[in-house]
Each structure stands twice: as structure tokens, then as C-alpha cells.
Coordinates of C-alpha atoms in Angstrom, one line a residue:
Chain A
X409 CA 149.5 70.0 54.4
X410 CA 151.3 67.2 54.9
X411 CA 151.6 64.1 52.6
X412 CA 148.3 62.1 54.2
X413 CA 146.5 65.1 53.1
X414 CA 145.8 66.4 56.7
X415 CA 146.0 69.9 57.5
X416 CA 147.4 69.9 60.9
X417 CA 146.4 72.6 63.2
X418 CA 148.9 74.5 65.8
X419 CA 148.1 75.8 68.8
X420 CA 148.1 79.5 67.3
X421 CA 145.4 77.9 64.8
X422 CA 143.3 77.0 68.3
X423 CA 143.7 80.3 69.6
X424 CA 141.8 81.9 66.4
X425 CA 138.8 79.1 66.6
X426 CA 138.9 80.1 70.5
X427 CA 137.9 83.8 68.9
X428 CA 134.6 82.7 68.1
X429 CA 133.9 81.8 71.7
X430 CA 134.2 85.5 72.0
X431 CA 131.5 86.1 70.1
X432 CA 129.0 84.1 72.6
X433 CA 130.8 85.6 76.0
X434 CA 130.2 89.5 73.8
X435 CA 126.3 88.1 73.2
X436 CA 126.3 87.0 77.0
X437 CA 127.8 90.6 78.2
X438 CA 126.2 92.5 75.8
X439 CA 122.7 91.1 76.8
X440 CA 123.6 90.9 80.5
X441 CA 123.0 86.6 80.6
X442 CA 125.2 86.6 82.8
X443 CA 126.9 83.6 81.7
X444 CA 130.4 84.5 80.9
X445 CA 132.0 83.1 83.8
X446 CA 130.5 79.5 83.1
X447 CA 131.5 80.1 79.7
X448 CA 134.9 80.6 80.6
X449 CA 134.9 78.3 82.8
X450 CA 133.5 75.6 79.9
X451 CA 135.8 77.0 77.3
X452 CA 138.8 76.1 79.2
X453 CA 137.2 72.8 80.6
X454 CA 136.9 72.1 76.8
X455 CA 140.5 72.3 75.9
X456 CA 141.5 70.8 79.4
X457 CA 139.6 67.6 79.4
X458 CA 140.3 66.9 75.3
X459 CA 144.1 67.8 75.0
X460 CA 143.7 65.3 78.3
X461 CA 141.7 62.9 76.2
X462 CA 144.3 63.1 72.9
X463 CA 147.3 62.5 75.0
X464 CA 145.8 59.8 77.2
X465 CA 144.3 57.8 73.7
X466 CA 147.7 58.8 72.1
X467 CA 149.8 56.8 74.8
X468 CA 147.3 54.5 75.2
X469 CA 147.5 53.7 71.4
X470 CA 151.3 53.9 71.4
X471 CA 151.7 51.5 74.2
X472 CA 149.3 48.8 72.7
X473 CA 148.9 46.3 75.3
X474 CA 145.3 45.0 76.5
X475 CA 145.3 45.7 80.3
X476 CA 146.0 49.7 79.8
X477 CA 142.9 49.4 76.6
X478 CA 140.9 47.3 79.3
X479 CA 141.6 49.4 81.9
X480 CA 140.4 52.8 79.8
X481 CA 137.4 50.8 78.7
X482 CA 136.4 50.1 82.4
X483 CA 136.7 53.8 83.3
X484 CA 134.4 54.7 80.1
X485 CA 131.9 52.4 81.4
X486 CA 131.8 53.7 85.1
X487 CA 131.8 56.6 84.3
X488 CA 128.6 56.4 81.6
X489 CA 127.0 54.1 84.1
X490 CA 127.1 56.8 86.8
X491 CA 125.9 59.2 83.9
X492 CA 123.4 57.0 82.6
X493 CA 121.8 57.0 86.7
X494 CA 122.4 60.3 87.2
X495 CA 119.9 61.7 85.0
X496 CA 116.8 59.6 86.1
X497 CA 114.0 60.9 88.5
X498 CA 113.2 57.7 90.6
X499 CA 115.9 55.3 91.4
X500 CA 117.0 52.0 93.6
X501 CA 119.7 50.9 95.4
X502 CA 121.9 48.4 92.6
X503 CA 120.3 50.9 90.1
X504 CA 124.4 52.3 89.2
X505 CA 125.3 48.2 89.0
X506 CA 122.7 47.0 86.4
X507 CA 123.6 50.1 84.6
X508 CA 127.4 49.0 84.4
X509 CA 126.8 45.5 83.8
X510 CA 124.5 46.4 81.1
X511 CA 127.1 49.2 79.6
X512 CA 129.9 46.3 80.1
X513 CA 127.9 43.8 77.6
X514 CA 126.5 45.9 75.3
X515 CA 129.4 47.9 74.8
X516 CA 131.9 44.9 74.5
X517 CA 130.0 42.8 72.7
X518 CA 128.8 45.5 69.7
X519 CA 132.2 47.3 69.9
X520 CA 133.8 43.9 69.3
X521 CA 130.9 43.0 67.3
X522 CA 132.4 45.7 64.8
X523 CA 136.3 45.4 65.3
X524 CA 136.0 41.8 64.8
X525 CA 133.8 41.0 62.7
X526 CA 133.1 43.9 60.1
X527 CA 136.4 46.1 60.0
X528 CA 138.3 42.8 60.9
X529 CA 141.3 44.9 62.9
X530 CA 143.9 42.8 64.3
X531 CA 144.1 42.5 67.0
X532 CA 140.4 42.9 68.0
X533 CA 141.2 45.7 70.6
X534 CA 143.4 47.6 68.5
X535 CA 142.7 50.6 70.9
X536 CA 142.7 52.9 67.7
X537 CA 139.6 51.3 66.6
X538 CA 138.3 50.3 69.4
X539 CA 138.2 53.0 72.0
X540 CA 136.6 55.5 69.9
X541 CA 133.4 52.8 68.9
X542 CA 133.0 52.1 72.2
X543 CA 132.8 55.6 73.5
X544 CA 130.1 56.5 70.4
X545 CA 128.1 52.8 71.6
X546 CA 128.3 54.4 75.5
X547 CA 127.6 58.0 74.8
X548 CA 124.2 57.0 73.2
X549 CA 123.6 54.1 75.6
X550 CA 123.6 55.7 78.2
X551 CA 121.1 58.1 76.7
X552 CA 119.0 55.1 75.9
X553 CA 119.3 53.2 78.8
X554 CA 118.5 56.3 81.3
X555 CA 115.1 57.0 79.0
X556 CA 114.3 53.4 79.3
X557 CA 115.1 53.2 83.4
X558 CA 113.3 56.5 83.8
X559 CA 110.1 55.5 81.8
X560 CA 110.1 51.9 83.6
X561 CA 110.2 53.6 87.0
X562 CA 107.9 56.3 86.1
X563 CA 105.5 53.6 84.9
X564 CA 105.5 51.6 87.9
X565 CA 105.2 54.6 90.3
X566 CA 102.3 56.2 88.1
X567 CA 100.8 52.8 87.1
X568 CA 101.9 51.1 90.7
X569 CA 97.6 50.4 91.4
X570 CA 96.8 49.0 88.3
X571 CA 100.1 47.0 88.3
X572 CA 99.1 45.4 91.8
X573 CA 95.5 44.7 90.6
X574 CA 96.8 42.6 87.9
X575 CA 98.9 40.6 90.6
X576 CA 95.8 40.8 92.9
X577 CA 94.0 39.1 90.0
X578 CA 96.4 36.3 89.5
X579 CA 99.0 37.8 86.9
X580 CA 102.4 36.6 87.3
X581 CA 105.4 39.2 87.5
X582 CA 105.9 39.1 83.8
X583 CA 102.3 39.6 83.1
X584 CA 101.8 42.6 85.5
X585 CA 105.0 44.1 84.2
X586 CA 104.9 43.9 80.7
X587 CA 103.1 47.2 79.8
X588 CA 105.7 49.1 81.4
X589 CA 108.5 47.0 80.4
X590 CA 107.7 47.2 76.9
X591 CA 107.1 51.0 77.2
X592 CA 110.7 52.1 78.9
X593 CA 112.1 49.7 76.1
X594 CA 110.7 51.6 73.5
X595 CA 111.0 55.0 74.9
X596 CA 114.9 54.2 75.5
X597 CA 115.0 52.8 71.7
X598 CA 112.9 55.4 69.9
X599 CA 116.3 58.7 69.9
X600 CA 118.3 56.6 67.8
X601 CA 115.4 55.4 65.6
X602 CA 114.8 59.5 65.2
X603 CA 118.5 60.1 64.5
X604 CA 118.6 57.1 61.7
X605 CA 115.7 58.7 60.0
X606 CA 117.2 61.4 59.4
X607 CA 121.0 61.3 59.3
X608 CA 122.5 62.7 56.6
X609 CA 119.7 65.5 55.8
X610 CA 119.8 67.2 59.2
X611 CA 123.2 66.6 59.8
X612 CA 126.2 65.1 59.1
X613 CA 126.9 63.3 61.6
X614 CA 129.9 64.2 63.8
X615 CA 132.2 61.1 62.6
X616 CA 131.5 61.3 59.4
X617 CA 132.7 65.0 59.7
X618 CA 135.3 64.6 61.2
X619 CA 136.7 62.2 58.8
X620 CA 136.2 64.3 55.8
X621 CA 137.9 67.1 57.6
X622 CA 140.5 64.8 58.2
X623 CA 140.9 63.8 54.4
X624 CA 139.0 60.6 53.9
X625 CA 137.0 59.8 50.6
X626 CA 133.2 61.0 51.7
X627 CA 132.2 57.9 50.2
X628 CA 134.6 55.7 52.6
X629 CA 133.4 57.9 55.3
X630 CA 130.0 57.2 54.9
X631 CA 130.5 53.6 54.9
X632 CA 131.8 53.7 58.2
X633 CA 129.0 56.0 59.7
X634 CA 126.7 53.2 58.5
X635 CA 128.3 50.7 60.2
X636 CA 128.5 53.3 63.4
X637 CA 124.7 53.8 62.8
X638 CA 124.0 49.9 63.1
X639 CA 126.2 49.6 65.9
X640 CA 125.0 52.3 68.0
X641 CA 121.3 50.9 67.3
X642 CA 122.1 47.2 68.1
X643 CA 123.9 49.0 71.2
X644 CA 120.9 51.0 72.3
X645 CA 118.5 48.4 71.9
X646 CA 120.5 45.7 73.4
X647 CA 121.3 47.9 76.6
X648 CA 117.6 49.5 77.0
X649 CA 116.4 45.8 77.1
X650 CA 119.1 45.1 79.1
X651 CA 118.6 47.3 81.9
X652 CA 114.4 47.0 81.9
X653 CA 114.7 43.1 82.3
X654 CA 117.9 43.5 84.8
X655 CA 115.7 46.3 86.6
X656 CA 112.5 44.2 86.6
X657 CA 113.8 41.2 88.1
X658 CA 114.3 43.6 91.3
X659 CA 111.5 45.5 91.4
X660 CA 109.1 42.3 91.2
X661 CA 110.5 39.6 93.9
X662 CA 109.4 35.5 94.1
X663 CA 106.5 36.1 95.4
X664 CA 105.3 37.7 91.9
X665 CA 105.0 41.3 94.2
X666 CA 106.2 44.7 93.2
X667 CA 108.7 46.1 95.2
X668 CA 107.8 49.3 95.2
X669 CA 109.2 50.1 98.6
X670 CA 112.6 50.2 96.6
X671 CA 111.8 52.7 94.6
X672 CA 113.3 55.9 95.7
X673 CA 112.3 59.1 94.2
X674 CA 115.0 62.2 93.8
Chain B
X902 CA 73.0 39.9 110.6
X903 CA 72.1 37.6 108.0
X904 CA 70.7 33.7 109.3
X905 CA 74.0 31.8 110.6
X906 CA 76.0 29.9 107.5
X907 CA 73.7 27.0 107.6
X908 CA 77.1 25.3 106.6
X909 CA 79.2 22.8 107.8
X910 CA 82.4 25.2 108.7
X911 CA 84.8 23.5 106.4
X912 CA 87.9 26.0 106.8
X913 CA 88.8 27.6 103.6
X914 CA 91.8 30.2 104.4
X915 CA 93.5 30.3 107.7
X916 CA 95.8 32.9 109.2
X917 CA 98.2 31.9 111.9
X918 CA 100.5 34.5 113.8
X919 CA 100.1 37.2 111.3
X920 CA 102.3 40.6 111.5
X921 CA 101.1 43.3 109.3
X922 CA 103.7 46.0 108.1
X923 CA 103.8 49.6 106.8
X924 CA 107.2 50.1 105.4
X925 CA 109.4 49.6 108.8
X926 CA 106.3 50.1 111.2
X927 CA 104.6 47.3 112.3
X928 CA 100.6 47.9 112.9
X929 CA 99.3 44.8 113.6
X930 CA 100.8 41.4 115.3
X931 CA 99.9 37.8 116.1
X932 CA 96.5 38.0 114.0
X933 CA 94.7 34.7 113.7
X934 CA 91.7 33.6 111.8
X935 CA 89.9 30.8 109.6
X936 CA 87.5 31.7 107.2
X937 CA 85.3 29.2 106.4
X938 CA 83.0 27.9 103.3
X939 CA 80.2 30.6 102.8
X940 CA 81.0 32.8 106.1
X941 CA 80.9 36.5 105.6
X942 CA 83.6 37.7 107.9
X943 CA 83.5 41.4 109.0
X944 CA 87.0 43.5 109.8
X945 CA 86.8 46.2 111.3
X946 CA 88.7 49.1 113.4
X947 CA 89.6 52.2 113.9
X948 CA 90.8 54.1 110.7
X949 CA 94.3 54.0 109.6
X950 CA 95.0 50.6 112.0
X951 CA 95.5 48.8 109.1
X952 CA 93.0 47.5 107.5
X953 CA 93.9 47.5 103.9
X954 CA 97.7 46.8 104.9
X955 CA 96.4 43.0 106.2
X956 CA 94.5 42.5 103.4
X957 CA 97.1 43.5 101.3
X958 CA 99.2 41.0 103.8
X959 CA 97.3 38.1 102.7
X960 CA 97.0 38.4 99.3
X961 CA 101.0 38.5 99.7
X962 CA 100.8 41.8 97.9
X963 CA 103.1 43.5 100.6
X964 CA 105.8 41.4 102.9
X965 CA 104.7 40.3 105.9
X966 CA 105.3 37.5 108.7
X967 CA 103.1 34.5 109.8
X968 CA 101.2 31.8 107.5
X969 CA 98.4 32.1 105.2
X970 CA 96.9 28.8 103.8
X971 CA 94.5 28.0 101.4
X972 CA 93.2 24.7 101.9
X973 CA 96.3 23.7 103.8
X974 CA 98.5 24.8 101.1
X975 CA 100.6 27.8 101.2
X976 CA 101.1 30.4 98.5
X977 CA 104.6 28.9 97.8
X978 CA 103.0 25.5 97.2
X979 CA 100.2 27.0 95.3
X980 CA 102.2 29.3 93.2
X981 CA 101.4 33.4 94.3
X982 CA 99.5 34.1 91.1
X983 CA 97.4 30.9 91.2
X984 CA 97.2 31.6 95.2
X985 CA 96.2 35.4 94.5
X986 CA 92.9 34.2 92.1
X987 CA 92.0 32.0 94.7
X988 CA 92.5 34.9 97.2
X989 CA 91.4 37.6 95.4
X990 CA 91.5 41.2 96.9
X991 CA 89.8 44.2 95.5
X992 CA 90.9 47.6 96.6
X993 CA 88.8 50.3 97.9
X994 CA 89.9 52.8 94.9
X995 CA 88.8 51.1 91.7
X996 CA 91.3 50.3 89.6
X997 CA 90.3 49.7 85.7
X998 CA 92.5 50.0 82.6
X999 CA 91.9 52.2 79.6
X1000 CA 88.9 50.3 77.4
X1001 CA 86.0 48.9 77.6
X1002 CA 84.1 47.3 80.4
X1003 CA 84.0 44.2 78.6
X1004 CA 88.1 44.2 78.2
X1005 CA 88.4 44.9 81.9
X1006 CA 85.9 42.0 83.0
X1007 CA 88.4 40.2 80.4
X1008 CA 91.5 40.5 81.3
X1009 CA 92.4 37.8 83.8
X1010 CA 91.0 35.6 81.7
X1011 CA 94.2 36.8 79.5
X1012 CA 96.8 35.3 82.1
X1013 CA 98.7 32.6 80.8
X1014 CA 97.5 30.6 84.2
X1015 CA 94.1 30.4 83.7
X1016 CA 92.1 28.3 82.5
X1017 CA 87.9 29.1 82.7
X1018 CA 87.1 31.2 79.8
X1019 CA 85.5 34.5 80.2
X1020 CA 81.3 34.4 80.0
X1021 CA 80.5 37.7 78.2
X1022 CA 76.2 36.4 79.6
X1023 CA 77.6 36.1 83.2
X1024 CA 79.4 39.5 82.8
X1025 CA 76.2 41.1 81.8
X1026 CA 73.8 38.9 83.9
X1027 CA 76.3 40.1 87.1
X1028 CA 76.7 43.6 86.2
X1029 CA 73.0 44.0 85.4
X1030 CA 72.4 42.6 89.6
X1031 CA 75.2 45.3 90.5
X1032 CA 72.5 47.9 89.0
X1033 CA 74.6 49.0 86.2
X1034 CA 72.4 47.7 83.6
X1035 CA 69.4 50.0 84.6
X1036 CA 69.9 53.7 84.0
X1037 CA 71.3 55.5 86.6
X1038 CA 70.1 53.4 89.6
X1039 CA 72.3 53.6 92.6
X1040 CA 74.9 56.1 90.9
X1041 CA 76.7 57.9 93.1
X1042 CA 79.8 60.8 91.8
X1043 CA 80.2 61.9 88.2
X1044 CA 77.2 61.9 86.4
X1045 CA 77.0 63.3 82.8
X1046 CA 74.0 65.2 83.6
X1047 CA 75.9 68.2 84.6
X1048 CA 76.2 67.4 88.1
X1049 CA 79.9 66.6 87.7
X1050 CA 82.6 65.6 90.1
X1051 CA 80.6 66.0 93.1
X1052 CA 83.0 63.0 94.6
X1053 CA 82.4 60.1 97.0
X1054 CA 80.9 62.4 99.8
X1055 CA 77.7 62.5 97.8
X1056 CA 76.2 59.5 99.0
X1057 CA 72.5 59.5 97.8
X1058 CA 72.9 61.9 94.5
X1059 CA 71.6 58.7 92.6
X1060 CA 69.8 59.2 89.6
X1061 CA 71.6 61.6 87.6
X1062 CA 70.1 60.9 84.0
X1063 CA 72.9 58.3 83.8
X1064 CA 73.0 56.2 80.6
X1065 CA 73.1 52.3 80.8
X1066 CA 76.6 50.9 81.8
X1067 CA 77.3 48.2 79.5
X1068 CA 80.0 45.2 78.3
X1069 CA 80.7 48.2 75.7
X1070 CA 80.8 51.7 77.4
X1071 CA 84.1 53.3 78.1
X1072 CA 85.1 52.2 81.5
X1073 CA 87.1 55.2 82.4
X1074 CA 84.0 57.1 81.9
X1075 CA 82.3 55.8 84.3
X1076 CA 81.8 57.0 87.8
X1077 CA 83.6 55.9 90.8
X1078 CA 80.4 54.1 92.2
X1079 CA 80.0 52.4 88.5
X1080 CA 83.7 51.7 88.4
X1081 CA 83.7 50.1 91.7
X1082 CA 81.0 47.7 91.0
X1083 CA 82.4 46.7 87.3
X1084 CA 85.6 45.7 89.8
X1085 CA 83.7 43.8 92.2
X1086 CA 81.8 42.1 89.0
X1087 CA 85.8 41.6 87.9
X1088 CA 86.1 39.4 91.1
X1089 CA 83.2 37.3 90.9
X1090 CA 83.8 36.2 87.3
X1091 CA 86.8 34.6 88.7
X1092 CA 85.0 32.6 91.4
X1093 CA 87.5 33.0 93.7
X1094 CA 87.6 30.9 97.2
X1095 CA 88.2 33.9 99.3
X1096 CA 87.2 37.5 98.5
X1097 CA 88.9 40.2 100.1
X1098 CA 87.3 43.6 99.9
X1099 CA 88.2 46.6 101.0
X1100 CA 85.6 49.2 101.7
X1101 CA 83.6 47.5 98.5
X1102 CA 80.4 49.7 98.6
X1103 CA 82.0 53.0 99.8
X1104 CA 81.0 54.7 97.0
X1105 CA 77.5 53.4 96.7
X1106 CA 74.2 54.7 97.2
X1107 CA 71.9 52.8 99.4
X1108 CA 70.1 51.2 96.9
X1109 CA 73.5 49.8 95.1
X1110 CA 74.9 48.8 98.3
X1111 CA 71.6 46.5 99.1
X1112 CA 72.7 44.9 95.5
X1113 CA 76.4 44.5 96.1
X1114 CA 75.3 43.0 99.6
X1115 CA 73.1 40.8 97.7
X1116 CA 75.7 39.8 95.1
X1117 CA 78.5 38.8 97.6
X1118 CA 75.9 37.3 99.7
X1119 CA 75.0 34.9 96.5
X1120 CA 78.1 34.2 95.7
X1121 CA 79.7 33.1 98.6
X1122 CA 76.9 30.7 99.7
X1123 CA 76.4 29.6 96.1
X1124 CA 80.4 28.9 95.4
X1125 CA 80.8 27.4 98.8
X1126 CA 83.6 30.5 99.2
X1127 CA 84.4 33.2 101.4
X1128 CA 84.9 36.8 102.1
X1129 CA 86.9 39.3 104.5
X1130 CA 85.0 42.3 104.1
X1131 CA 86.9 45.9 105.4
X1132 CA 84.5 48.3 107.0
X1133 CA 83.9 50.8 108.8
X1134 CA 80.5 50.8 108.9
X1135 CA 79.8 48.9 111.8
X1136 CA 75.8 48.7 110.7
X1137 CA 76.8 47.3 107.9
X1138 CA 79.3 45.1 109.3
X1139 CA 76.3 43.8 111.7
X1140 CA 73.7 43.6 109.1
X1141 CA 75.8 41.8 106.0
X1142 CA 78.8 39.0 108.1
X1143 CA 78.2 36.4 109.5
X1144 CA 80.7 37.8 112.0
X1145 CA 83.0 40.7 112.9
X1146 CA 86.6 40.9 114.1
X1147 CA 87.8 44.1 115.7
X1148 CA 91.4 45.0 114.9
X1149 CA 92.2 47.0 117.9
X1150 CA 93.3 44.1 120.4
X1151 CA 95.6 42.9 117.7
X1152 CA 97.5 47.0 117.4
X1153 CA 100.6 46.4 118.2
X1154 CA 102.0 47.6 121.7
X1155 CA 97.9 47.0 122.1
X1156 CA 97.1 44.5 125.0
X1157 CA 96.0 41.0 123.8
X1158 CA 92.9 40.1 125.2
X1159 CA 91.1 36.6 125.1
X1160 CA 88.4 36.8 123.4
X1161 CA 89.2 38.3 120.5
X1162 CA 86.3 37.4 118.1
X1163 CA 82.9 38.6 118.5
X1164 CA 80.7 35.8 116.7
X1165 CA 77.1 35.9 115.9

């Protein structure tokens, strides 16, 4: 233990932990699941891409300048954009962009939301701070904004008659589109309102964790996980409305008509 | 065919140079018409020519090329969903949303644009003329007197023990016959200038379809408006318009021919 009160861990500590992967490749033999090569394969991609992670975040953090933060930040968000797209069964062309954009503002403006304004770091992208919120804002908004795109398109391809009678019958855009809008936005919005309700009971949540492991008071710990919690619902919400009101202004043109032929199903 | 519009033929809609698309095929080009105050204009052609795509064309609902006016005003001037009450087109497949009849009949009265208020008296007085108020007249598809699904192919099935289709009763209960007249009663309520209907009494009985005729028929000549009617049925066609227009000169790669319009 050293004097911060964190036990470090050596590689030989590692290899032990990497014992009870055994276990689950013995399971898989034993029972014939045939999985052990993909558990292999996702044992070693697991220490790959982290020990890839810690050194990248660890020069990142000990170089402390703004374009290399920036520069990690942008390859987050591509990278959950394309994520966030990736998992939803209808799709348009520009789908990938509205994503990013949306990723882009609601993960700047909450991450620095939080670094600026409630743990008050100095400076404001301290990538020690910052990096980590930002990847817990994108991992679950990407979650929230794929539910949200895939419910909106789903909508408009299920409900695509009734949608086009309300034109026919003089609706505007907004006023044939607003069942489904305000459908994806609450499908996209409703994981993290399950996770809030019961955080803490269930689980303890993998920050929190991670902190106590790592020494901190629980108490302190919990603090932050509240402010994480906030964060990551303002995030959600912000990006599912985001990307319904960025995706609707595509889907229905000037002529108050829904696009449906852009709609591409996968 | 009904006794000529005994109307001056004030022009109401016109259609200059229309080119009807389906997704990158074009089915129909250089399409012209006026429809005038209380003329009931057949279309007709062969199936799958695009009927329902220039209907759907006009009402702006899908992109096409060539003007549409409205009393010398295009959509643009007009505003699309201002242009598309005026215009109004009613699909072949009924289309009603979970509730009642009553919040169906309703619901354009909802948008923001509008500015009549709905007439729950008209709503009954108009579905009552449709045949919905008696019981079971003209029913034609899913009864709830065991008869079940029996679909649109069973023209004539009728009286089926049917209850009476009111303001209140569930409108996705109803049968496709019933559902397609509570649409058409839909349209009415709106007095639009132009109806567009596609197929409208395709899932009617004989009876019901005399009372749709009859309901158009009153309304157009009544409201000084006017109505595009899709058909196939060239009887019907002959019996209910004032005039027909065959599509098939206007198929494109189809030769253009000069008289294009068969009037009464």
C-alpha cells in the first residue's frame, strides 16, 4: 500500500484475476459452447485495448495541452456516433452526422457543464477530469440517442399512413410528427430514468466502485456519482431530443411532406 | 351520368404539365386538367398506372414536377397544410387513429391552422347519410356476428347483425367498409374545395355505395367544390362524374394523343 492508501496491482496480480476467466473458457469447454476462442480472443482484446487506453489518457494527462484533449475528445465522439448508428434498424443518409453533432454538444456542453461549473477544475479541460465524464456522458448517449433514432424511424415506417393522413388533412410537419417525436424521445430517455431509480440498491455503480477500491471516503464517492447521475441524464435527454428534432427536420421537407423515400431499412 | 353541372365552370384546381413519380420511375407525364366548381371528375386507367401516385402528386404528398393551383395560387403561396385542407385526399386504405369515431372526425379540427370548429350534429347527421347510423346497412368485412374477417372481396355480405356505428364506438373496431365511410365523413367536415378520393367506395356494398355517391354528389354541388374521383369501375365512373379522364395516353413512353378528355 502506498501512502495515498492505494493498493497498486502488478502485472503478476493481473495474471491471477486473468484465472477467473478460466473458469468461464472450463464452463464453455466443459459444456461444449463452443466459445473459447472468442473468449480468448475477448480476454486479450480486454487487456489490449485498456493498457492502450491507460497509457494513451496517462500521456495525454501528462502532456496537458488542449489540442491533444480536443483531439481525444473528437475521436470519442466519432467513434460513439458511428456506435450510436450502428445499432439502429432503419437509417438515412446524414444519419452518422446528426449523430456527431448531437454527441459534440451534448457531450461538451454537460461535460463542461460539470468541470466548470460544479467541480470547478482549472483549467476546464483538465483532461483528468474531463475525459473520463465525457466518455460516461457518450457511452450512455449513445445508448439513448440510438433508442430514440430507432423508435423515431420505426414510428414513421410503422405509422408512415396515418402520419400522411394527418398532412393530407392539413397538419403541418410538426403536427404530423409529434406522436412519434415525442415517443423516440421518451423511449431514448426512459434507461437512464430506470438506472436512477434504482442505483445504489441493484448496484453500485461502476464509478462509485471504482473509487472506493481506489481509497476514497464512500461518502465523497457518492457525491460524485450524484453529480455523474445528473450529468448523464441532462446528457441523455439533451442528445435524444437532439437527434429526434435534428432527424425530423430531414425526414419532413418544406413542403410539410414525409420523406420517407430516405428512409433506408438494414 | 348524372345531369351536366348546371354550373357556370368557374375553375377551382388546375394542373398544368404534371409528371407523376414512383421513387426514380416516372409513370405519368405532361398531365393537364381544371376542375371546376361542382364537377365530378372521373380518373381512371389501367391498374398500377398510377393512379394513387397523381393524387398523391397533387396533394404534394410525394415530389413531383408541373403546377398545381388552387384558385390561382400555388401551394407555396397558400401554405402546404392550408393548400392540403383545401385539397384534401383520402386514401383507398382507411386510415383512422386509436379512439373514438368522434376523436377521429375531430382531429383536424386540432391543427393549430384551422379555424371552423368541429360540429359533433354534422358528424352524426353525415355519418347517419353514409349508413352508419342504421344497424348493419351496407356493411361489408368484419362483422361481429361471427362472420369475421371475410375481407374486401365480400362485396354484398351486408347485414351482419352489425350494431349502430356511432360519434362513440371504437373506431378501430369497425369494419373496413365502416372505417372507410367515417374517413370520407372526415373529409366532408372540412368542406374542402377539392376532394381527392381514391377508390372511396371499394369496400362498400351496393347499397352504401348509392349513399357515398349521394353524399359526394351533395356536397360538391352544395359547397360549390370539386372532386377527382380514382376508379376502376368504369360503370361507376359513367354513372356518378360528370366526366372521365383515362390515364393511359398520359403513360409515359405512351403516345400523346389529342383528345385526351372524354366529356359528357
Amino acid at each position: 500500500m502506498n501512502e495515498t492508501g492505494i493498493i497498486e496491482l502488478t502485472a503478476a496480480d493481473l495474471a491471477v484475476a486473468c484465472g477467473l476467466v478460466l473458469v468461464a473458457g472450463l464452463v464453455s469447454v466443459g459444456l461444449k459452447l463452443g466459445l473459447e476462442r472468442r473468449l480468448a480472443l475477448a480476454s486479450v482484446r480486454t487487456v489490449v485495448q485498456l493498457l492502450l487506453v491507460g497509457y494513451v489518457l496517462r500521456s495525454i494527462f501528462g502532456l496537458g495541452n488542449l489540442p491533444a484533449v480536443l483531439l481525444l475528445a473528437m475521436i470519442m465522439i466519432v467513434v460513439a456516433s458511428r456506435a450510436a448508428i450502428g445499432r439502429v434498424s432503419h437509417t438515412f443518409s446524414g444519419a452518422t452526422w446528426q449523430a456527431f453533432v448531437t454527441l459534440l454538444l451534448t457531450g461538451l456542453v454537460t461535460s463542461v457543464t460539470v468541470t466548470g461549473l460544479v467541480i470547478k477544475v482549472d483549467p476546464l479541460w483538465e483532461p483528468r477530469y474531463l475525459i473520463p465524464l465525457l466518455g460516461m456522458i457518450l457511452g450512455n448517449g449513445l445508448t439513448g440517442i440510438s433508442l430514440c433514432l430507432d423508435t423515431l424511424l420505426e414510428q414513421l415506417t410503422e405509422r408512415r399512413c396515418e402520419v400522411e393522413m394527418e398532412l393530407a388533412h392539413g397538419a403541418t410537419r410538426w403536427e404530423a410528427a409529434r406522436g412519434p417525436v415525442r415517443k423516440a424521445v421518451r423511449r431514448g430517455m426512459i434507461p437512464i430514468i430506470n438506472t436512477m431509480m434504482v442505483v445504489g440498491i441493484v448496484a453500485l455503480p461502476g464509478m462509485m466502485t471504482g473509487q472506493i477500491l481506489a481509497g476514497a471516503d464512500p461518502l465523497q464517492a457518492v457525491k460524485y456519482q450524484i453529480v455523474i447521475m445528473f450529468m448523464v441524464a441532462g446528457g441523455t435527454s439533451l442528445g435524444s431530443i437532439s437527434i429526434a428534432l435534428l432527424a425530423y427536420r430531414r425526414l419532413f421537407d418544406d413542403h410539410h411532406r414525409l420523406r420517407y423515400d430516405l428512409i433506408r431499412r438494414r | 351520368m348524372r345531369p351536366a353541372a348546371t354550373t357556370s365552370t368557374e375553375p377551382i384546381l388546375r394542373l398544368h404539365g404534371l409528371v407523376v413519380q414512383a421513387g426514380e420511375r416516372t409513370l405519368l407525364t405532361g398531365f393537364d386538367l381544371t376542375g371546376a366548381a361542382g364537377e365530378l371528375v372521373a380518373v381512371t386507367g389501367p391498374s398500377g398506372c398510377g393512379k394513387t401516385a397523381l393524387l398523391r402528386t397533387i396533394s404534394g404528398l410525394q415530389a413531383g414536377e408541373g403546377t398545381v393551383t388552387l384558385h390561382g395560387k400555388t401551394p407555396q403561396q397558400l401554405g402546404w397544410p392550408h393548400f392540403r385542407r383545401q385539397v384534401l385526399q383520402v386514401d383507398q386504405q382507411p386510415v383512422l387513429l386509436a379512439g373514438t369515431v368522434q376523436e377521429n372526425l375531430q382531429r383536424p379540427f386540432t391543427y393549430g391552422h384551422m379555424t371552423a370548429a368541429f360540429d359533433p350534429d354534422r358528424a352524426s347527421q353525415l355519418l347517419a347519410r353514409t349508413g352508419l347510423g342504421d344497424v348493419g346497412l351496407g356493411d361489408v368485412g368484419r362483422g361481429n356476428g361471427g362472420l369475421g374477417n371475410v375481407g374486401l372481396g365480400s362485396v354484398g355480405l351486408g347485414n351482419v347483425g352489425l350494431g349502430s356505428v356511432g360519434l362513440g364506438s371504437d373506431a378501430l373496431a369497425l369494419s373496413v367498409g365502416q372505417q372507410q365511410r367515417v374517413c370520407l365523413v372526415r373529409a366532408l367536415l372540412l368542406d374542402p374545395a377539392i376532394l381527392l378520393l381514391d377508390e372511396p367506395t371499394a369496400a362498400l356494398d351496393e347499397a352504401a355505395v348509392a349513399q357515398a355517391e349521394e353524399l359526394v354528389t351533395d356536397q360538391v354541388t352544395t359547397q360549390r367544390a370539386g372532386a377527382l374521383i380514382v376508379t376502376h369501375n368504369t360503370q361507376q365512373a359513367a354513372r356518378w362524374c360528370d366526366r372521365q379522364i383515362d390515364l393511359t395516353p398520359y403513360l409515359a413512353g405512351g403516345m400523346p394523343v389529342g383528345n385526351r378528355e372524354t366529356t359528357s
